[in-house]
Short mmCIF file of C-alpha atoms and ligand atoms in Angstrom, two decimals:
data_model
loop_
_atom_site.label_atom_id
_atom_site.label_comp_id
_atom_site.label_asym_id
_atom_site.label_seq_id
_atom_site.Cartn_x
_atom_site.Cartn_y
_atom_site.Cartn_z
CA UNK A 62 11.61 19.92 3.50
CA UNK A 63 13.04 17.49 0.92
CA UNK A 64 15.52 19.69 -1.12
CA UNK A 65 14.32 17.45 -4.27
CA UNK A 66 10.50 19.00 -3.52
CA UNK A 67 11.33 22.39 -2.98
CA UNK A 68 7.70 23.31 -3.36
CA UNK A 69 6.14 21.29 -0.36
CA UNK A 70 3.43 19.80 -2.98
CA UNK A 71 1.77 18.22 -0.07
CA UNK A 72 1.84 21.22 2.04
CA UNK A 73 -1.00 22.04 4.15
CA UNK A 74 -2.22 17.95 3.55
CA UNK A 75 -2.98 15.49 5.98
CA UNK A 76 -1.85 12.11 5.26
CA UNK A 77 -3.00 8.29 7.02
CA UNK A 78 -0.68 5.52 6.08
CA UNK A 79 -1.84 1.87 7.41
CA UNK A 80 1.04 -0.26 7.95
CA UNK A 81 3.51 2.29 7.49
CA UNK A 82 6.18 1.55 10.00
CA UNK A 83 7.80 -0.68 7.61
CA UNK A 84 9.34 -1.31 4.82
CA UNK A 85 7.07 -0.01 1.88
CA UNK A 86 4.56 2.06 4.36
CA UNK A 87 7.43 3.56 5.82
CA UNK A 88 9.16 4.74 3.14
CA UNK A 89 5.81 6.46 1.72
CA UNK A 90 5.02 8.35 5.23
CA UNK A 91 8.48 9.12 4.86
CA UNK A 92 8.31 10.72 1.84
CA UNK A 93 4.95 11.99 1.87
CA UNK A 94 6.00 14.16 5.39
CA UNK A 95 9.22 15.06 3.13
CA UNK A 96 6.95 16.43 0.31
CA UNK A 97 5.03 18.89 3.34
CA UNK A 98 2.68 16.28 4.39
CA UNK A 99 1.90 15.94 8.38
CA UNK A 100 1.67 12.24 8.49
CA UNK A 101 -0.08 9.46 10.99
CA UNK A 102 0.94 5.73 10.51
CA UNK A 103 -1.51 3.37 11.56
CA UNK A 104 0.17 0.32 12.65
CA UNK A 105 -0.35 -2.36 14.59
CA UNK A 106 2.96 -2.19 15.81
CA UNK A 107 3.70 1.56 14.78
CA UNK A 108 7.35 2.01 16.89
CA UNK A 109 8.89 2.00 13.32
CA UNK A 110 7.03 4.88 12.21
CA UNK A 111 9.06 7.51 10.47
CA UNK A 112 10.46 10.15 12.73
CA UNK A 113 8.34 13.06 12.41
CA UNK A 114 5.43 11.16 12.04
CA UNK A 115 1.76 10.59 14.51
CA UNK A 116 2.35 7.22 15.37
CA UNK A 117 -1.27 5.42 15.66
CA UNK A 118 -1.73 2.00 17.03
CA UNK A 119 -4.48 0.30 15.60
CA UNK A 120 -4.84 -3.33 13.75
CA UNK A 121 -6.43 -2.99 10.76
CA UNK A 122 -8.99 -6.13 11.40
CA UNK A 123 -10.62 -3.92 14.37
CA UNK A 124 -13.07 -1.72 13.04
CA UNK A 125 -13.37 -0.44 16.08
CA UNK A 126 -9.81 0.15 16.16
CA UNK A 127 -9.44 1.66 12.61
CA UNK A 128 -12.28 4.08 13.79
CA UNK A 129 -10.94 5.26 16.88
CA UNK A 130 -7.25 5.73 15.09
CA UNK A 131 -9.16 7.83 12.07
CA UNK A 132 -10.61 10.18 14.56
CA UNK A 133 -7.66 10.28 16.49
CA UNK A 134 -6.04 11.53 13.01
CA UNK A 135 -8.12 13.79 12.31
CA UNK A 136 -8.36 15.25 16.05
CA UNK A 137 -4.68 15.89 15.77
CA UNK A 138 -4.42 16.93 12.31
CA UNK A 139 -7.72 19.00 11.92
CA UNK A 140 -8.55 17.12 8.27
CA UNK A 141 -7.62 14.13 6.40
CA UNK A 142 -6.73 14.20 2.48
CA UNK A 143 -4.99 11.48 1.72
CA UNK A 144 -5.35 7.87 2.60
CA UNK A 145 -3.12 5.27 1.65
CA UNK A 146 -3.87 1.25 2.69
CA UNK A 147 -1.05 -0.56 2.52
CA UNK A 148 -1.26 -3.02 5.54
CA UNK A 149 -0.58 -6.51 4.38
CA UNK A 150 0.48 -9.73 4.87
CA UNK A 151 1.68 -12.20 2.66
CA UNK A 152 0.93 -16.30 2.93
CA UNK A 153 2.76 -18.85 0.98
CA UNK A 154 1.12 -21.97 -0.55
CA UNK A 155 -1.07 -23.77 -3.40
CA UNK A 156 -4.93 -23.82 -2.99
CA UNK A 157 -4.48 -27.46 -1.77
CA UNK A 158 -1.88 -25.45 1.24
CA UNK A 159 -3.43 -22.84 3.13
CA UNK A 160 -6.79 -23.81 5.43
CA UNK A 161 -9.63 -22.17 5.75
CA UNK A 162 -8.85 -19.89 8.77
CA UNK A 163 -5.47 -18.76 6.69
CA UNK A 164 -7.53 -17.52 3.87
CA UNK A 165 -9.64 -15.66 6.19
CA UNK A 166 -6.81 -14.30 8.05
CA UNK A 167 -5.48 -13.09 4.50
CA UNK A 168 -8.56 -11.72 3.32
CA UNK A 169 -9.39 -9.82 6.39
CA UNK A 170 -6.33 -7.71 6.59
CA UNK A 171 -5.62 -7.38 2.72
CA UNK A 172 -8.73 -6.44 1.50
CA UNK A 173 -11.04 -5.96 4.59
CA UNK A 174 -8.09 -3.79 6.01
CA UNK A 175 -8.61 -1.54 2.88
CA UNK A 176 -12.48 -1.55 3.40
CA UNK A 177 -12.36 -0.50 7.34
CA UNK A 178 -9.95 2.11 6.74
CA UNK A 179 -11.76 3.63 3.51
CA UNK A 180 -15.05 3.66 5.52
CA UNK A 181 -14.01 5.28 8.23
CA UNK A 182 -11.60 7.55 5.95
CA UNK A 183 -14.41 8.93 4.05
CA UNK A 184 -16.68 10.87 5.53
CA UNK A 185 -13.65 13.04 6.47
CA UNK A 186 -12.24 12.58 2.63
CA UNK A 187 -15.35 14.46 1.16
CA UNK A 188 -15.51 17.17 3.71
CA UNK A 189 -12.06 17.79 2.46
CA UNK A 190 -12.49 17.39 -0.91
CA UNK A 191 -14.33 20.48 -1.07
CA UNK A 192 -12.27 22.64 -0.03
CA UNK A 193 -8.93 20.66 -2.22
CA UNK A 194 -9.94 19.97 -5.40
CA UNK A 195 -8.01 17.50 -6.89
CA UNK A 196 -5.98 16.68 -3.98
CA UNK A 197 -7.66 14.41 -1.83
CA UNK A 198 -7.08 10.83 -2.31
CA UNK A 199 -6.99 7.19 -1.13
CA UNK A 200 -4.16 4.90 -2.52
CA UNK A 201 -3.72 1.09 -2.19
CA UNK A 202 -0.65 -1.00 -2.43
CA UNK A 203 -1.69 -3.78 -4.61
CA UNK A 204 1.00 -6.37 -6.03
CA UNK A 205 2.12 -7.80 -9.21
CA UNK A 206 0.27 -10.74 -8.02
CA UNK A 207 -3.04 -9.52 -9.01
CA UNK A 208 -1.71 -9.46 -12.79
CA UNK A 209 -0.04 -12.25 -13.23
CA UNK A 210 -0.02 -15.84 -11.89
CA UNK A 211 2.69 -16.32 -9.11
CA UNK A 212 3.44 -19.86 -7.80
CA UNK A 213 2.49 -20.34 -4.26
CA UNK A 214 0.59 -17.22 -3.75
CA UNK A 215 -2.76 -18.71 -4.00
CA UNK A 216 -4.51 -16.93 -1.03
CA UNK A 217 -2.15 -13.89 -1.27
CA UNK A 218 -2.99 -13.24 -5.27
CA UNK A 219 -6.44 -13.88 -4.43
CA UNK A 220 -6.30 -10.98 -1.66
CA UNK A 221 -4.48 -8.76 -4.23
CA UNK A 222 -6.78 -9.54 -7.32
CA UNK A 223 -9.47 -7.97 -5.33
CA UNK A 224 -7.60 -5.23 -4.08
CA UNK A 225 -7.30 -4.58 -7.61
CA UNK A 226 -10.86 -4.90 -8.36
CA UNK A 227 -11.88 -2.70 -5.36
CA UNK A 228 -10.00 -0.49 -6.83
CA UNK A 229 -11.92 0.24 -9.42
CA UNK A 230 -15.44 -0.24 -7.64
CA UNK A 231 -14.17 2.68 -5.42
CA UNK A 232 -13.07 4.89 -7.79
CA UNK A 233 -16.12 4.68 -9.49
CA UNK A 234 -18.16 5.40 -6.44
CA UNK A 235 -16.12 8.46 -5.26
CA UNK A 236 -15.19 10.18 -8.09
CA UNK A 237 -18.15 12.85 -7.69
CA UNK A 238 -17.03 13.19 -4.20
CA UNK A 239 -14.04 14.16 -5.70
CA UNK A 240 -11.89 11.48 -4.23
CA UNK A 241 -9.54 9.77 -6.35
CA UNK A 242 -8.96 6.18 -5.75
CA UNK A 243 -5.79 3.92 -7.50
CA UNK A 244 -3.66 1.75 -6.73
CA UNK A 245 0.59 0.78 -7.45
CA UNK A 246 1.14 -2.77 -7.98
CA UNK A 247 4.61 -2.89 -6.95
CA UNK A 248 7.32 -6.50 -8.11
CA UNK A 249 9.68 -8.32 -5.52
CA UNK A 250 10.63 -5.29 -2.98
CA UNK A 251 13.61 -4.99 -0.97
CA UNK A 252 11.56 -4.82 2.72
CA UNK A 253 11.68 -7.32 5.84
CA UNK A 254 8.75 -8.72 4.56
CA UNK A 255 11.10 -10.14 2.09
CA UNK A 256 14.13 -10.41 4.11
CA UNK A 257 11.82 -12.59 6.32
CA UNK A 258 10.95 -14.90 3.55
CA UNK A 259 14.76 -14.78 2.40
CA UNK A 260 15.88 -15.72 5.79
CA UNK A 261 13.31 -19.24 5.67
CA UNK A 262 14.50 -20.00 2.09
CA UNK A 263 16.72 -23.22 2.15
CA UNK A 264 19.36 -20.87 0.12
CA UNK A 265 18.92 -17.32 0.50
CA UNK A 266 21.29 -16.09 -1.64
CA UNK A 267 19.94 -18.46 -4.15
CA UNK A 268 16.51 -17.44 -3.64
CA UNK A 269 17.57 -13.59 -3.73
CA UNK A 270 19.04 -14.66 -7.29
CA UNK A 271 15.85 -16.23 -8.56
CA UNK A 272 13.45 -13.30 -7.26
CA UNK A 273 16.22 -10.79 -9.05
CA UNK A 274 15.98 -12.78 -11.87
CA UNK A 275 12.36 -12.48 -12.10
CA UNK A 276 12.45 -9.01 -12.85
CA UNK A 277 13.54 -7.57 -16.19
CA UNK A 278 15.89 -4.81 -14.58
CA UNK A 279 17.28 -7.56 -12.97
CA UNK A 280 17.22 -6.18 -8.99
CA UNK A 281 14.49 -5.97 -6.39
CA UNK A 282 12.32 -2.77 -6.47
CA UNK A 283 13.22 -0.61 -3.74
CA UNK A 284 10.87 0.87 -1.06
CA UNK A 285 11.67 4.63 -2.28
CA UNK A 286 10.64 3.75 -5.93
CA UNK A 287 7.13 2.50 -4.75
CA UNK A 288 7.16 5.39 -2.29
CA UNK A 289 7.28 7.85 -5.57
CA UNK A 290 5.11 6.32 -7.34
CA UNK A 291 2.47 6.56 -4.55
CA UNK A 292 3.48 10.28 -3.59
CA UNK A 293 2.22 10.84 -7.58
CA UNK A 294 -1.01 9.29 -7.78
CA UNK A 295 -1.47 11.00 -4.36
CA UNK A 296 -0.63 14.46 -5.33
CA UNK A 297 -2.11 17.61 -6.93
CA UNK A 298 -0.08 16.67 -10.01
CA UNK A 299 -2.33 13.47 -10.43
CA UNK A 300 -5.47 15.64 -10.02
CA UNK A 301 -6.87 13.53 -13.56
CA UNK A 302 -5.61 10.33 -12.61
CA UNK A 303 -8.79 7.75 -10.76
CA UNK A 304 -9.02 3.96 -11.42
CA UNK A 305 -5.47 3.25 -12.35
CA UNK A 306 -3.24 0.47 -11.26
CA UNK A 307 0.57 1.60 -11.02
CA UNK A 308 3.35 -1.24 -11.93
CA UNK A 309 6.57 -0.69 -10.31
CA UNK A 310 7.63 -3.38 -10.69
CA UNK A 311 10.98 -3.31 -13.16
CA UNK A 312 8.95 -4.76 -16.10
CA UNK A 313 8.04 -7.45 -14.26
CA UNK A 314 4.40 -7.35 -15.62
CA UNK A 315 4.39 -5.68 -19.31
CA UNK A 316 8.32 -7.50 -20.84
CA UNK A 317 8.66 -10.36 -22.43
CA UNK A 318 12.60 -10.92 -22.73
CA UNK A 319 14.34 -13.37 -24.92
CA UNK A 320 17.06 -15.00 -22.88
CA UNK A 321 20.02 -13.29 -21.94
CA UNK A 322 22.78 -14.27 -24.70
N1 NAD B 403 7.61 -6.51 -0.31
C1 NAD B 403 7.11 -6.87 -1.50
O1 NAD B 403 7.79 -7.52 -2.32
C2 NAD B 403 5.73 -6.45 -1.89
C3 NAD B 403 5.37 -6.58 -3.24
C4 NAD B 403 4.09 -6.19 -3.65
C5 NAD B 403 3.20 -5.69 -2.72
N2 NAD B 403 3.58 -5.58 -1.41
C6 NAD B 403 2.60 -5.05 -0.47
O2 NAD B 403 3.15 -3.93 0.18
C7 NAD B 403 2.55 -3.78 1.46
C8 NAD B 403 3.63 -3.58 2.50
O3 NAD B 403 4.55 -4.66 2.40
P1 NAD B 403 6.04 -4.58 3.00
O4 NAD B 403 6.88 -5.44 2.14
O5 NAD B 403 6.42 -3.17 3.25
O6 NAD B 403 5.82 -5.37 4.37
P2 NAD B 403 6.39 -5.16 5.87
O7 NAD B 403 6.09 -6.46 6.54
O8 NAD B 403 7.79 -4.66 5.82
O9 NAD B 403 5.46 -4.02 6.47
C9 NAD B 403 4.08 -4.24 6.67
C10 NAD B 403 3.60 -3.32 7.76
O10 NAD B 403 2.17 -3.55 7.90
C11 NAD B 403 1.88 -3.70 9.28
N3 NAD B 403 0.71 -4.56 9.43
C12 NAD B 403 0.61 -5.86 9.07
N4 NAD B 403 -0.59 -6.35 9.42
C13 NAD B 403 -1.26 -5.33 10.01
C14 NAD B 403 -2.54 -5.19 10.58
N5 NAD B 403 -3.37 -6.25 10.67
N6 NAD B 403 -2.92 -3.99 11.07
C15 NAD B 403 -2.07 -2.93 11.03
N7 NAD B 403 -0.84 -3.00 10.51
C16 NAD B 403 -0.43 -4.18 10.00
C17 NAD B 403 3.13 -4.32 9.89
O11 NAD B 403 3.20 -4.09 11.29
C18 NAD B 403 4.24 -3.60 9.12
O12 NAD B 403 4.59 -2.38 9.75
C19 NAD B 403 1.66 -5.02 1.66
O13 NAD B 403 0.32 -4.70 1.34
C20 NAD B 403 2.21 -6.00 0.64
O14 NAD B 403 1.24 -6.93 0.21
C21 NAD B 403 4.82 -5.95 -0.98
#
Protein backbone atom coordinates (compact mmCIF):
# COMPACT_ATOMS: atom_id res chain seq x y z
CA UNK A 1 0.00 0.00 0.00
CA UNK A 2 0.95 3.60 -0.85
CA UNK A 3 2.69 4.87 2.39
CA UNK A 4 0.95 8.41 1.48
CA UNK A 5 -2.69 6.38 1.87
CA UNK A 6 -2.03 4.56 4.83
CA UNK A 7 -5.71 3.82 5.17
CA UNK A 8 -6.33 1.80 1.85
CA UNK A 9 -9.46 4.25 1.12
CA UNK A 10 -10.24 2.09 -1.78
CA UNK A 11 -9.90 -1.07 0.04
CA UNK A 12 -12.20 -3.81 -0.60
CA UNK A 13 -13.20 -1.71 -4.22
CA UNK A 14 -13.16 -2.89 -7.56
CA UNK A 15 -11.97 -0.57 -10.08
CA UNK A 16 -12.35 -0.65 -14.42
CA UNK A 17 -10.10 1.83 -16.11
CA UNK A 18 -10.62 2.06 -20.12
CA UNK A 19 -7.52 3.04 -21.74
CA UNK A 20 -5.46 2.77 -18.84
CA UNK A 21 -2.21 1.39 -20.05
CA UNK A 22 -1.04 4.76 -20.78
CA UNK A 23 -0.17 7.77 -19.93
CA UNK A 24 -3.18 9.37 -17.95
CA UNK A 25 -5.18 5.82 -17.56
CA UNK A 26 -2.17 4.40 -16.31
CA UNK A 27 -1.23 6.56 -13.85
CA UNK A 28 -4.95 6.44 -12.32
CA UNK A 29 -5.02 2.37 -12.22
CA UNK A 30 -1.83 2.99 -10.76
CA UNK A 31 -2.86 4.91 -8.12
CA UNK A 32 -6.19 3.71 -7.60
CA UNK A 33 -4.51 -0.15 -6.92
CA UNK A 34 -2.01 2.03 -4.61
CA UNK A 35 -5.00 3.49 -2.63
CA UNK A 36 -6.31 -0.61 -2.02
CA UNK A 37 -8.12 -0.81 -5.20
CA UNK A 38 -7.89 -4.30 -7.28
CA UNK A 39 -7.79 -2.82 -10.67
CA UNK A 40 -8.65 -4.11 -14.49
CA UNK A 41 -7.49 -1.86 -17.46
CA UNK A 42 -9.41 -2.19 -20.43
CA UNK A 43 -7.28 -1.50 -23.31
CA UNK A 44 -7.10 -2.12 -26.59
CA UNK A 45 -3.62 -2.66 -26.36
CA UNK A 46 -3.45 -3.28 -22.45
CA UNK A 47 0.55 -4.66 -22.27
CA UNK A 48 1.18 -1.23 -20.54
CA UNK A 49 -1.11 -1.87 -17.83
CA UNK A 50 0.22 -1.12 -14.41
CA UNK A 51 1.91 -4.02 -12.73
CA UNK A 52 -0.46 -5.41 -10.37
CA UNK A 53 -3.21 -4.77 -12.43
CA UNK A 54 -6.12 -7.37 -14.61
CA UNK A 55 -5.07 -6.53 -17.87
CA UNK A 56 -8.36 -6.66 -20.24
CA UNK A 57 -8.20 -6.44 -23.95
CA UNK A 58 -11.06 -4.93 -25.36
CA UNK A 59 -11.57 -1.77 -27.91
CA UNK A 60 -13.85 0.41 -26.65
CA UNK A 61 -15.92 0.77 -30.18
CA UNK A 62 -16.96 -3.11 -29.72
CA UNK A 63 -19.82 -3.37 -27.64
CA UNK A 64 -19.48 -6.65 -27.79
CA UNK A 65 -16.07 -6.33 -26.66
CA UNK A 66 -16.69 -3.82 -23.79
CA UNK A 67 -19.34 -6.43 -22.61
CA UNK A 68 -17.40 -9.43 -22.60
CA UNK A 69 -14.31 -7.38 -20.79
CA UNK A 70 -17.05 -6.00 -18.00
CA UNK A 71 -18.03 -9.49 -17.18
CA UNK A 72 -14.73 -10.69 -17.36
CA UNK A 73 -14.10 -7.89 -14.53
CA UNK A 74 -16.46 -8.65 -12.59
CA UNK A 75 -15.91 -12.62 -12.86
CA UNK A 76 -12.47 -11.99 -11.53
CA UNK A 77 -13.13 -9.36 -9.12
CA UNK A 78 -16.59 -10.53 -7.70
CA UNK A 79 -18.12 -6.64 -8.03
CA UNK A 80 -17.43 -3.51 -9.76
CA UNK A 81 -17.52 0.06 -7.93
CA UNK A 82 -15.80 2.25 -9.75
CA UNK A 83 -15.65 3.00 -13.40
CA UNK A 84 -13.51 5.39 -14.94
CA UNK A 85 -13.66 6.11 -19.09
CA UNK A 86 -10.83 7.57 -20.15
CA UNK A 87 -10.11 5.96 -23.63
CA UNK A 88 -9.45 8.64 -26.15
CA UNK A 89 -8.05 9.82 -29.04
CA UNK A 90 -7.23 13.07 -30.12
CA UNK A 91 -7.56 14.50 -34.04
CA UNK A 92 -6.05 17.68 -35.20
CA UNK A 93 -7.76 20.09 -37.64
CA UNK A 94 -10.41 22.99 -38.47
CA UNK A 95 -14.05 21.95 -39.37
CA UNK A 96 -13.03 22.55 -43.04
CA UNK A 97 -9.95 19.51 -42.02
CA UNK A 98 -11.21 16.41 -40.74
CA UNK A 99 -13.81 14.20 -43.14
CA UNK A 100 -16.62 12.68 -42.31
CA UNK A 101 -15.31 9.16 -41.38
CA UNK A 102 -12.64 11.11 -38.92
CA UNK A 103 -15.41 12.66 -37.01
CA UNK A 104 -17.04 9.43 -36.67
CA UNK A 105 -13.96 7.70 -35.72
CA UNK A 106 -13.64 10.53 -32.95
CA UNK A 107 -17.00 10.41 -31.78
CA UNK A 108 -17.22 6.72 -31.49
CA UNK A 109 -14.38 6.17 -29.15
CA UNK A 110 -14.66 9.56 -27.13
CA UNK A 111 -18.04 9.65 -26.34
CA UNK A 112 -19.56 6.30 -27.59
CA UNK A 113 -16.54 4.64 -25.71
CA UNK A 114 -17.98 6.30 -22.51
CA UNK A 115 -21.59 5.14 -23.41
CA UNK A 116 -20.61 1.24 -24.07
CA UNK A 117 -18.64 1.06 -21.06
CA UNK A 118 -21.29 2.89 -18.70
CA UNK A 119 -23.99 0.51 -20.08
CA UNK A 120 -22.46 -2.39 -19.56
CA UNK A 121 -20.86 -0.94 -16.17
CA UNK A 122 -24.15 -0.39 -14.65
CA UNK A 123 -26.14 -2.96 -13.92
CA UNK A 124 -23.16 -4.19 -11.83
CA UNK A 125 -22.69 -0.36 -10.42
CA UNK A 126 -26.19 -0.46 -8.68
CA UNK A 127 -25.95 -3.93 -7.33
CA UNK A 128 -22.96 -2.47 -5.66
CA UNK A 129 -24.16 0.58 -4.70
CA UNK A 130 -26.23 -0.97 -2.20
CA UNK A 131 -24.17 -2.45 -0.33
CA UNK A 132 -21.30 0.95 -0.61
CA UNK A 133 -22.99 3.86 -0.10
CA UNK A 134 -21.29 6.61 -1.35
CA UNK A 135 -18.55 4.79 -2.93
CA UNK A 136 -19.47 3.59 -6.14
CA UNK A 137 -18.75 5.70 -9.03
CA UNK A 138 -18.08 6.28 -12.77
CA UNK A 139 -15.49 9.03 -13.74
CA UNK A 140 -14.69 10.50 -17.20
CA UNK A 141 -11.60 12.19 -18.43
CA UNK A 142 -12.91 15.14 -20.20
CA UNK A 143 -10.45 18.02 -21.46
CA UNK A 144 -10.02 21.64 -21.23
CA UNK A 145 -11.29 21.56 -24.68
CA UNK A 146 -14.82 21.28 -23.77
CA UNK A 147 -14.45 24.83 -21.92
CA UNK A 148 -12.72 26.74 -23.94
CA UNK A 149 -12.09 27.15 -27.70
CA UNK A 150 -8.75 25.41 -28.79
CA UNK A 151 -7.43 25.96 -32.36
CA UNK A 152 -7.46 22.89 -34.42
CA UNK A 153 -9.42 20.71 -32.17
CA UNK A 154 -12.60 20.98 -34.00
CA UNK A 155 -13.72 17.26 -33.94
CA UNK A 156 -11.74 16.57 -30.70
CA UNK A 157 -13.57 19.64 -28.63
CA UNK A 158 -16.65 18.56 -30.15
CA UNK A 159 -16.09 14.88 -28.67
CA UNK A 160 -15.12 16.49 -25.31
CA UNK A 161 -18.03 19.13 -25.14
CA UNK A 162 -20.27 16.19 -25.03
CA UNK A 163 -18.39 14.23 -22.76
CA UNK A 164 -19.00 17.10 -20.68
CA UNK A 165 -22.59 17.25 -21.29
CA UNK A 166 -23.04 13.45 -20.73
CA UNK A 167 -21.75 14.12 -17.82
CA UNK A 168 -24.29 15.72 -16.44
CA UNK A 169 -27.23 13.73 -18.23
CA UNK A 170 -25.70 10.72 -16.30
CA UNK A 171 -25.38 12.03 -13.16
CA UNK A 172 -28.73 13.06 -13.18
CA UNK A 173 -30.02 9.69 -14.16
CA UNK A 174 -28.01 7.69 -11.54
CA UNK A 175 -27.93 9.57 -8.67
CA UNK A 176 -30.91 7.51 -6.98
CA UNK A 177 -29.01 4.50 -7.91
CA UNK A 178 -26.56 5.94 -5.90
CA UNK A 179 -23.91 6.22 -8.52
CA UNK A 180 -22.01 9.27 -8.76
CA UNK A 181 -21.02 10.43 -12.11
CA UNK A 182 -18.20 13.54 -12.86
CA UNK A 183 -15.77 14.21 -14.74
CA UNK A 184 -11.76 16.04 -14.56
CA UNK A 185 -11.07 18.18 -17.42
CA UNK A 186 -7.46 17.95 -17.34
CA UNK A 187 -4.82 21.06 -19.61
CA UNK A 188 -1.77 20.01 -21.88
CA UNK A 189 -0.49 16.62 -20.05
CA UNK A 190 2.86 15.27 -20.08
CA UNK A 191 1.75 11.58 -21.81
CA UNK A 192 2.82 9.96 -25.31
CA UNK A 193 -0.21 11.16 -26.55
CA UNK A 194 1.58 14.39 -26.38
CA UNK A 195 5.02 13.28 -26.92
CA UNK A 196 3.50 11.87 -30.19
CA UNK A 197 2.17 15.18 -31.27
CA UNK A 198 5.57 16.83 -30.02
CA UNK A 199 7.54 14.46 -32.05
CA UNK A 200 5.31 15.65 -35.60
CA UNK A 201 5.66 19.35 -34.60
CA UNK A 202 8.09 21.13 -37.11
CA UNK A 203 9.96 22.35 -33.71
CA UNK A 204 9.34 20.37 -30.77
CA UNK A 205 11.02 22.15 -28.37
CA UNK A 206 9.29 25.15 -29.70
CA UNK A 207 6.02 23.63 -29.60
CA UNK A 208 6.71 22.20 -25.94
CA UNK A 209 7.36 26.07 -25.16
CA UNK A 210 4.10 27.30 -26.61
CA UNK A 211 1.86 24.42 -24.95
CA UNK A 212 3.90 25.40 -21.48
CA UNK A 213 3.15 28.71 -22.14
CA UNK A 214 -0.44 28.12 -22.42
CA UNK A 215 -0.80 27.27 -18.99
CA UNK A 216 -0.67 29.76 -16.14
CA UNK A 217 1.77 27.57 -13.92
CA UNK A 218 3.72 27.61 -16.80
CA UNK A 219 4.51 23.49 -17.21
CA UNK A 220 2.48 20.62 -18.57
CA UNK A 221 0.11 18.89 -16.06
CA UNK A 222 1.46 15.70 -15.10
CA UNK A 223 -0.28 12.26 -15.29
CA UNK A 224 -0.10 11.82 -11.28
CA UNK A 225 -1.91 15.23 -10.75
CA UNK A 226 -4.92 14.11 -12.97
CA UNK A 227 -4.53 10.68 -11.39
CA UNK A 228 -5.41 12.50 -7.83
CA UNK A 229 -7.81 14.32 -8.85
CA UNK A 230 -9.71 11.29 -10.25
CA UNK A 231 -8.80 8.99 -7.14
CA UNK A 232 -11.02 12.02 -5.22
CA UNK A 233 -14.07 12.30 -7.09
CA UNK A 234 -13.83 8.45 -7.05
CA UNK A 235 -13.52 7.93 -3.41
CA UNK A 236 -15.60 7.68 -0.20
CA UNK A 237 -14.30 11.17 0.59
CA UNK A 238 -16.32 12.54 -2.50
CA UNK A 239 -19.43 10.65 -1.28
CA UNK A 240 -21.47 14.44 -1.96
CA UNK A 241 -19.77 15.24 -4.98
CA UNK A 242 -22.19 14.16 -8.62
CA UNK A 243 -22.27 16.38 -11.78
CA UNK A 244 -19.00 18.15 -11.41
CA UNK A 245 -16.36 18.82 -13.94
CA UNK A 246 -12.71 18.82 -12.36
CA UNK A 247 -10.01 21.38 -14.03
CA UNK A 248 -6.55 20.30 -13.64
CA UNK A 249 -5.40 22.01 -15.70
CA UNK A 250 -2.77 24.76 -14.03
CA UNK A 251 -5.32 27.62 -14.47
CA UNK A 252 -5.53 27.02 -17.80
CA UNK A 253 -9.39 27.50 -17.79
CA UNK A 254 -10.42 30.01 -14.78
CA UNK A 255 -6.85 32.87 -15.09
CA UNK A 256 -6.68 35.59 -16.93
CA UNK A 257 -2.89 36.83 -16.61
CA UNK A 258 -1.54 40.14 -17.60
CA UNK A 259 1.71 39.56 -19.41
CA UNK A 260 4.67 38.52 -17.75
CA UNK A 261 6.75 41.89 -17.00
N1 LIG B 1 -2.66 14.26 -22.77
C1 LIG B 1 -3.40 15.37 -22.69
O1 LIG B 1 -2.89 16.50 -22.81
C2 LIG B 1 -4.87 15.28 -22.39
C3 LIG B 1 -5.53 16.46 -22.02
C4 LIG B 1 -6.90 16.41 -21.74
C5 LIG B 1 -7.57 15.21 -21.82
N2 LIG B 1 -6.90 14.08 -22.20
C6 LIG B 1 -7.66 12.84 -22.28
O2 LIG B 1 -7.07 11.87 -21.45
C7 LIG B 1 -7.35 10.58 -21.95
C8 LIG B 1 -6.07 9.77 -22.01
O3 LIG B 1 -5.12 10.50 -22.77
P1 LIG B 1 -3.54 10.22 -22.69
O4 LIG B 1 -2.87 11.50 -22.95
O5 LIG B 1 -3.22 9.44 -21.46
O6 LIG B 1 -3.36 9.31 -24.00
P2 LIG B 1 -2.46 8.01 -24.32
O7 LIG B 1 -2.49 7.94 -25.81
O8 LIG B 1 -1.16 8.09 -23.60
O9 LIG B 1 -3.31 6.81 -23.71
C9 LIG B 1 -4.57 6.48 -24.24
C10 LIG B 1 -4.85 5.03 -23.94
O10 LIG B 1 -6.18 4.74 -24.46
C11 LIG B 1 -6.12 3.54 -25.21
N3 LIG B 1 -7.14 3.58 -26.25
C12 LIG B 1 -7.22 4.45 -27.28
N4 LIG B 1 -8.26 4.13 -28.07
C13 LIG B 1 -8.84 3.05 -27.52
C14 LIG B 1 -9.96 2.25 -27.86
N5 LIG B 1 -10.65 2.49 -29.00
N6 LIG B 1 -10.30 1.22 -27.06
C15 LIG B 1 -9.58 0.94 -25.94
N7 LIG B 1 -8.50 1.65 -25.57
C16 LIG B 1 -8.14 2.70 -26.35
C17 LIG B 1 -4.71 3.51 -25.80
O11 LIG B 1 -4.33 2.19 -26.16
C18 LIG B 1 -3.89 4.08 -24.64
O12 LIG B 1 -3.49 3.04 -23.75
C19 LIG B 1 -8.06 10.79 -23.30
O13 LIG B 1 -9.46 10.67 -23.12
C20 LIG B 1 -7.70 12.21 -23.65
O14 LIG B 1 -8.66 12.82 -24.49
C21 LIG B 1 -5.57 14.09 -22.48
Amino acid sequence: MNQAHPTGDFDGLAALVTGGASGIGAAIAALLRDRGARVAVLDRDPAGAPAGTLPVKADVTSDEAIRNGVAEVVAEFGALHTVVGNAGIGAIGTVEDNSDEEWRRVLDVNVLGLVRTARAALPHLRAAAAERPGAVSITHTCSIAATAGLPQRAAYSASKGAVLALTLAMAADHVRDGIRVNCVNPGTVDTPWVGRLLGRAADPAAERAALEARQPTGRLVSADEVAAAVAYLAGPAAAAVTGTALAVDGGMQGLRLRPAT
